[in-house]
Tab-separated table of C-alpha atoms in Angstrom:
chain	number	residue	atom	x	y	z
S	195	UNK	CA	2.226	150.454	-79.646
S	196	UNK	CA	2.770	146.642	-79.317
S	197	UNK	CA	4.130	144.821	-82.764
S	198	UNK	CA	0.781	143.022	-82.724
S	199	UNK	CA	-1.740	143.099	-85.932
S	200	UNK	CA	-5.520	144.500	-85.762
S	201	UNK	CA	-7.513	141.412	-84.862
S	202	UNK	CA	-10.366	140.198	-86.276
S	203	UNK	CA	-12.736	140.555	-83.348
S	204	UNK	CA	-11.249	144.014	-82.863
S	205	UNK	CA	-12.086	145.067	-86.566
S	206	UNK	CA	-15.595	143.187	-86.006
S	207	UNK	CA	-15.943	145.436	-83.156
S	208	UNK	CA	-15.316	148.408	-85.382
S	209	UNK	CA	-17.502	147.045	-88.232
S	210	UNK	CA	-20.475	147.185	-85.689
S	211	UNK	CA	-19.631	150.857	-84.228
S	212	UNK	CA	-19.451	152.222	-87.768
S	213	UNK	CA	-21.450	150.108	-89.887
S	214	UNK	CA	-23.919	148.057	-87.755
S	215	UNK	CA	-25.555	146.257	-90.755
S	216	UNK	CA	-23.437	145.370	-93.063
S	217	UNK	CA	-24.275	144.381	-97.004
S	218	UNK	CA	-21.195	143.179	-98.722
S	219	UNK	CA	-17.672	142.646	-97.069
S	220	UNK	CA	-14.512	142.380	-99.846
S	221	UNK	CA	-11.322	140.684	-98.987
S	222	UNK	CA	-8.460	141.641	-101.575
S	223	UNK	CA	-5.814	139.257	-100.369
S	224	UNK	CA	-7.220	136.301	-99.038
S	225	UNK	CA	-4.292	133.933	-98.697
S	226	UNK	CA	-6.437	130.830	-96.702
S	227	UNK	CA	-9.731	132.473	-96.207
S	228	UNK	CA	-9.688	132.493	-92.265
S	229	UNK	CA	-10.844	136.546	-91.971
S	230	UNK	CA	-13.399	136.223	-94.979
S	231	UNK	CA	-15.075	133.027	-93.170
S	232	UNK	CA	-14.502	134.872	-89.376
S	233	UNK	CA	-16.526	137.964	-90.865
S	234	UNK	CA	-19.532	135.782	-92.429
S	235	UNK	CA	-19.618	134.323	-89.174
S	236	UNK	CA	-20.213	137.456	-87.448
S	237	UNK	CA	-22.374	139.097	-90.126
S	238	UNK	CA	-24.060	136.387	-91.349
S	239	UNK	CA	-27.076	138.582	-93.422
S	240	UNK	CA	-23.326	140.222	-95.588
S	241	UNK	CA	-22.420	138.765	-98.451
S	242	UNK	CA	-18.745	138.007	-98.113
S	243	UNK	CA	-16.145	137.757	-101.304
S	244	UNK	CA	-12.891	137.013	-100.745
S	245	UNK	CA	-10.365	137.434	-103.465
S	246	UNK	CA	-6.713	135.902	-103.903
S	247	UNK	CA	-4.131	136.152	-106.650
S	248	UNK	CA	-2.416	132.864	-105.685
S	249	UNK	CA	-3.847	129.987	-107.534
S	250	UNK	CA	-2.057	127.595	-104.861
S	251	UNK	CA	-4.051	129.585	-102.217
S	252	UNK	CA	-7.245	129.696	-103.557
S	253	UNK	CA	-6.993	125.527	-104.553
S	254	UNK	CA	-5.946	124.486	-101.195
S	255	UNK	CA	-8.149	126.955	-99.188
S	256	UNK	CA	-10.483	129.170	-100.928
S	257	UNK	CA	-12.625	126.920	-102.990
S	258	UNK	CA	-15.125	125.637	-99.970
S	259	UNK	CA	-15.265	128.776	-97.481
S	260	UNK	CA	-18.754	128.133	-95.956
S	261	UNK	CA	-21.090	131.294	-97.031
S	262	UNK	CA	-18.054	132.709	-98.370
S	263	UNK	CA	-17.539	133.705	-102.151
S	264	UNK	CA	-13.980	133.486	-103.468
S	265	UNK	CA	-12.538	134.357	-106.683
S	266	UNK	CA	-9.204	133.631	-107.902
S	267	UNK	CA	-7.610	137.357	-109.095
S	268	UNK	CA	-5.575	139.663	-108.483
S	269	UNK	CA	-6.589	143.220	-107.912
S	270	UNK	CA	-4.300	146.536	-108.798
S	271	UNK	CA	-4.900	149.583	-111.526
S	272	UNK	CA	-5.009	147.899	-114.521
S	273	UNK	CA	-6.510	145.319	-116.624
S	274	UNK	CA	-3.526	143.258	-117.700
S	275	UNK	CA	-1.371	140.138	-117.430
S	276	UNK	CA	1.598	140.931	-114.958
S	277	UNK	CA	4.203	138.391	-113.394
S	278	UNK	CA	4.300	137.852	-109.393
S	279	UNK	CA	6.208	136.471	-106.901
S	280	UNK	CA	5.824	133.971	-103.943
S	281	UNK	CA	7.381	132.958	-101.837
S	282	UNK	CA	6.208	130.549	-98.851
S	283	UNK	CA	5.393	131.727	-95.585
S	284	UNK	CA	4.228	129.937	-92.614
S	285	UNK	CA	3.329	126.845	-95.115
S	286	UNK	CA	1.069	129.335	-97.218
S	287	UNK	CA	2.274	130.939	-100.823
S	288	UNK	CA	2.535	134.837	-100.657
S	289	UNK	CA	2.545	137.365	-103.154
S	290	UNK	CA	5.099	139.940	-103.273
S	291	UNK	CA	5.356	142.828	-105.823
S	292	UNK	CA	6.614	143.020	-109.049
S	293	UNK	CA	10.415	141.855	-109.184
S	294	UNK	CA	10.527	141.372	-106.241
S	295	UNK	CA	13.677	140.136	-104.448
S	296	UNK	CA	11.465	138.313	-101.608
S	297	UNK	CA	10.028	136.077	-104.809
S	298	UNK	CA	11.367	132.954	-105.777
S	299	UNK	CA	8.942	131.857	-108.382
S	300	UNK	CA	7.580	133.497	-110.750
S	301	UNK	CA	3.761	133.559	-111.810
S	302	UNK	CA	1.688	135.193	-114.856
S	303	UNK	CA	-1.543	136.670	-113.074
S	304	UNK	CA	-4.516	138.423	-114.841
S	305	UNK	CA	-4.810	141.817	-112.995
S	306	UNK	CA	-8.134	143.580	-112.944
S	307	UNK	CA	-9.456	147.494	-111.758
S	308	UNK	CA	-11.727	146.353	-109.073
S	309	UNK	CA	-14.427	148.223	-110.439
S	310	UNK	CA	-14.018	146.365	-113.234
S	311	UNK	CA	-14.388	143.287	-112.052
S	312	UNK	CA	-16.671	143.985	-109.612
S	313	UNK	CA	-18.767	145.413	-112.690
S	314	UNK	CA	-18.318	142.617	-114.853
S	315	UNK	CA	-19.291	140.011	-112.304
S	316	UNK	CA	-21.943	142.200	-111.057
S	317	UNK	CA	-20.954	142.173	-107.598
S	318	UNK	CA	-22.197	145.155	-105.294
S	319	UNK	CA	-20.111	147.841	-104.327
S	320	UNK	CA	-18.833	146.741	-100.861
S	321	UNK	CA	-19.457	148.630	-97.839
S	322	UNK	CA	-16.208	147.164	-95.871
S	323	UNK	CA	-13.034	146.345	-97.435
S	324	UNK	CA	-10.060	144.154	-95.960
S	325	UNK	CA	-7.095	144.601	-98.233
S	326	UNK	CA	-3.727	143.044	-97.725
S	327	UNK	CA	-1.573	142.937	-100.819
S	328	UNK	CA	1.796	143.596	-99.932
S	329	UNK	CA	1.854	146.769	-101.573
S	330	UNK	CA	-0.441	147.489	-104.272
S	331	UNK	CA	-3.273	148.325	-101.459
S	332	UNK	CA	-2.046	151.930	-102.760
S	333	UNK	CA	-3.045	151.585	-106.566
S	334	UNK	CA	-5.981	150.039	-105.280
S	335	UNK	CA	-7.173	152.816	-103.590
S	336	UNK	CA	-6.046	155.322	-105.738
S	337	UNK	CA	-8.242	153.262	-108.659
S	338	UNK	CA	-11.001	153.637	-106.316
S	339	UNK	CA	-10.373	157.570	-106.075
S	340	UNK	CA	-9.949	157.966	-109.579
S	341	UNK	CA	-13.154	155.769	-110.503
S	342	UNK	CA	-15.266	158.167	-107.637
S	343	UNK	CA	-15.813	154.791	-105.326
S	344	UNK	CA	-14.504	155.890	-102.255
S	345	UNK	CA	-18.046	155.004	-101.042
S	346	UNK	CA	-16.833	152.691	-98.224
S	347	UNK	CA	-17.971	152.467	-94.815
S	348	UNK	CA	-14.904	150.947	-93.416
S	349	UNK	CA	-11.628	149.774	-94.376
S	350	UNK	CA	-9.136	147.785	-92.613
S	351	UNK	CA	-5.475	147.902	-94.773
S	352	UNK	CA	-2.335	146.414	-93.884
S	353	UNK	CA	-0.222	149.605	-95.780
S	354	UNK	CA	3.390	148.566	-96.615
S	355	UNK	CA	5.054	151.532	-98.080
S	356	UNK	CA	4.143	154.093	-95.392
S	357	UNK	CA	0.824	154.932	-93.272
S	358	UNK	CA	1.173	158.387	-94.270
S	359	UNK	CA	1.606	157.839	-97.996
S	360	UNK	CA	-1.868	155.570	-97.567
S	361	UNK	CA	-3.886	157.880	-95.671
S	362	UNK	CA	-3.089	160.814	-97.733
S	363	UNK	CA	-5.436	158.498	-100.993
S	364	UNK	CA	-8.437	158.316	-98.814
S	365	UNK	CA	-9.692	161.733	-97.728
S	366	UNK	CA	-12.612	161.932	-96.192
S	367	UNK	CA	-11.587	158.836	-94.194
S	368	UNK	CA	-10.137	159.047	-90.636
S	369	UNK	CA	-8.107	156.507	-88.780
S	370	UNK	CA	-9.499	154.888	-85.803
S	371	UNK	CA	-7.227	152.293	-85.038
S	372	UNK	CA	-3.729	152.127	-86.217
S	373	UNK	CA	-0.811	149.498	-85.415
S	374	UNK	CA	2.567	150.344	-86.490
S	375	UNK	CA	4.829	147.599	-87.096
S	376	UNK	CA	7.715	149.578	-88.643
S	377	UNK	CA	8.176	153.138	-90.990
S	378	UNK	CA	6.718	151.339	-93.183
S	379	UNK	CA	4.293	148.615	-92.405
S	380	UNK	CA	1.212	149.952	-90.528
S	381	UNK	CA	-2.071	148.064	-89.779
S	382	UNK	CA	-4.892	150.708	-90.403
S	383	UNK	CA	-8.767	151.377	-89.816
S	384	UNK	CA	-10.086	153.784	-91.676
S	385	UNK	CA	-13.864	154.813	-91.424
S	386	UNK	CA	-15.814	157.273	-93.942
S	387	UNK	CA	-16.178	160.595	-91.811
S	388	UNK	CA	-19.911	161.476	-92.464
């Protein structure tokens, strides 16, 4: 397979294969916004939330997406304050995980179950996810599992510590596009078997 990412248009594609009308679309690692504001644009009836940890990110390019709804958090398996790191790439902050070497500043972040928060700010359950969190997209998940929400259509995951380790947290979910970058960076879309 080419070193190449899954596209937007190609996960669009998939979006309308597997879930032709879609209700609510969640982005858990927004970093500028670009896929959250691409998706509205091809489903305009969704609503679209995108979600990023960075406050940096979400000031420079969150707070205006048009017919997008952003919220500044960061999603993993707990409720509590944690410390981050960034570090710059391609002009935009990243988030790396905990202690992390890559980091070279150091941020307090509130962390939230995304049930949780979805609960508390009474957001629908979302019918596609796009998660790309440099490594908690695995607590993530296995929150869903544990909470019984693995009631997603469609998922599209950038998994960073090993397809196989992801996969194996979403059963009853089958792969339907899959870039490998390295052993253990994979692009992934997953849809709900039915």
């Amino acid at each position: 397979m080419a070193d190449t990412s899954i596209t937007m248009p190609k996960f669009a594609e998939l979006i309308r294969q597997w879930v032709p009308n879609p209700t609510t679309i969640m982005e858990i690692g927004a970093l500028d916004g670009a896929d959250a504001v691409f998706l509205k644009s091809q489903f305009p009836d969704a609503d679209v939330y995108a979600i990023e940890a960075l406050r940096q990110n979400f000031d420079r390019y969150l707070l205006n997406l048009p017919g997008v709804t952003a919220f500044n958090a960061l999603i993993g398996a707990k409720n509590e304050q944690v410390t981050f790191y960034e570090k710059r790439i391609n002009g935009l902050h990243g988030m790396f995980d905990r202690g992390s070497r890559y980091g070279t500043k150091q941020y307090p972040v509130q962390c939230y179950r995304l049930d949780d928060f979805c609960a508390n700010l009474g957001l629908p359950a979302p019918d596609v996810y796009k998660i790309d969190v440099e490594g908690a997209e695995y607590e993530i998940v296995a929150e869903l599992a544990r909470a019984n929400r693995l009631d997603f259509d469609i998922i599209l995951a950038e998994a960073h510590l090993g397809l196989e380790k992801f996969l194996a947290l979403l059963p009853g979910y089958r792969a339907v596009e899959t870039v490998r970058h390295s052993d253990l960076r994979s692009n992934v879309s997953l849809v709900r078997e039915r």
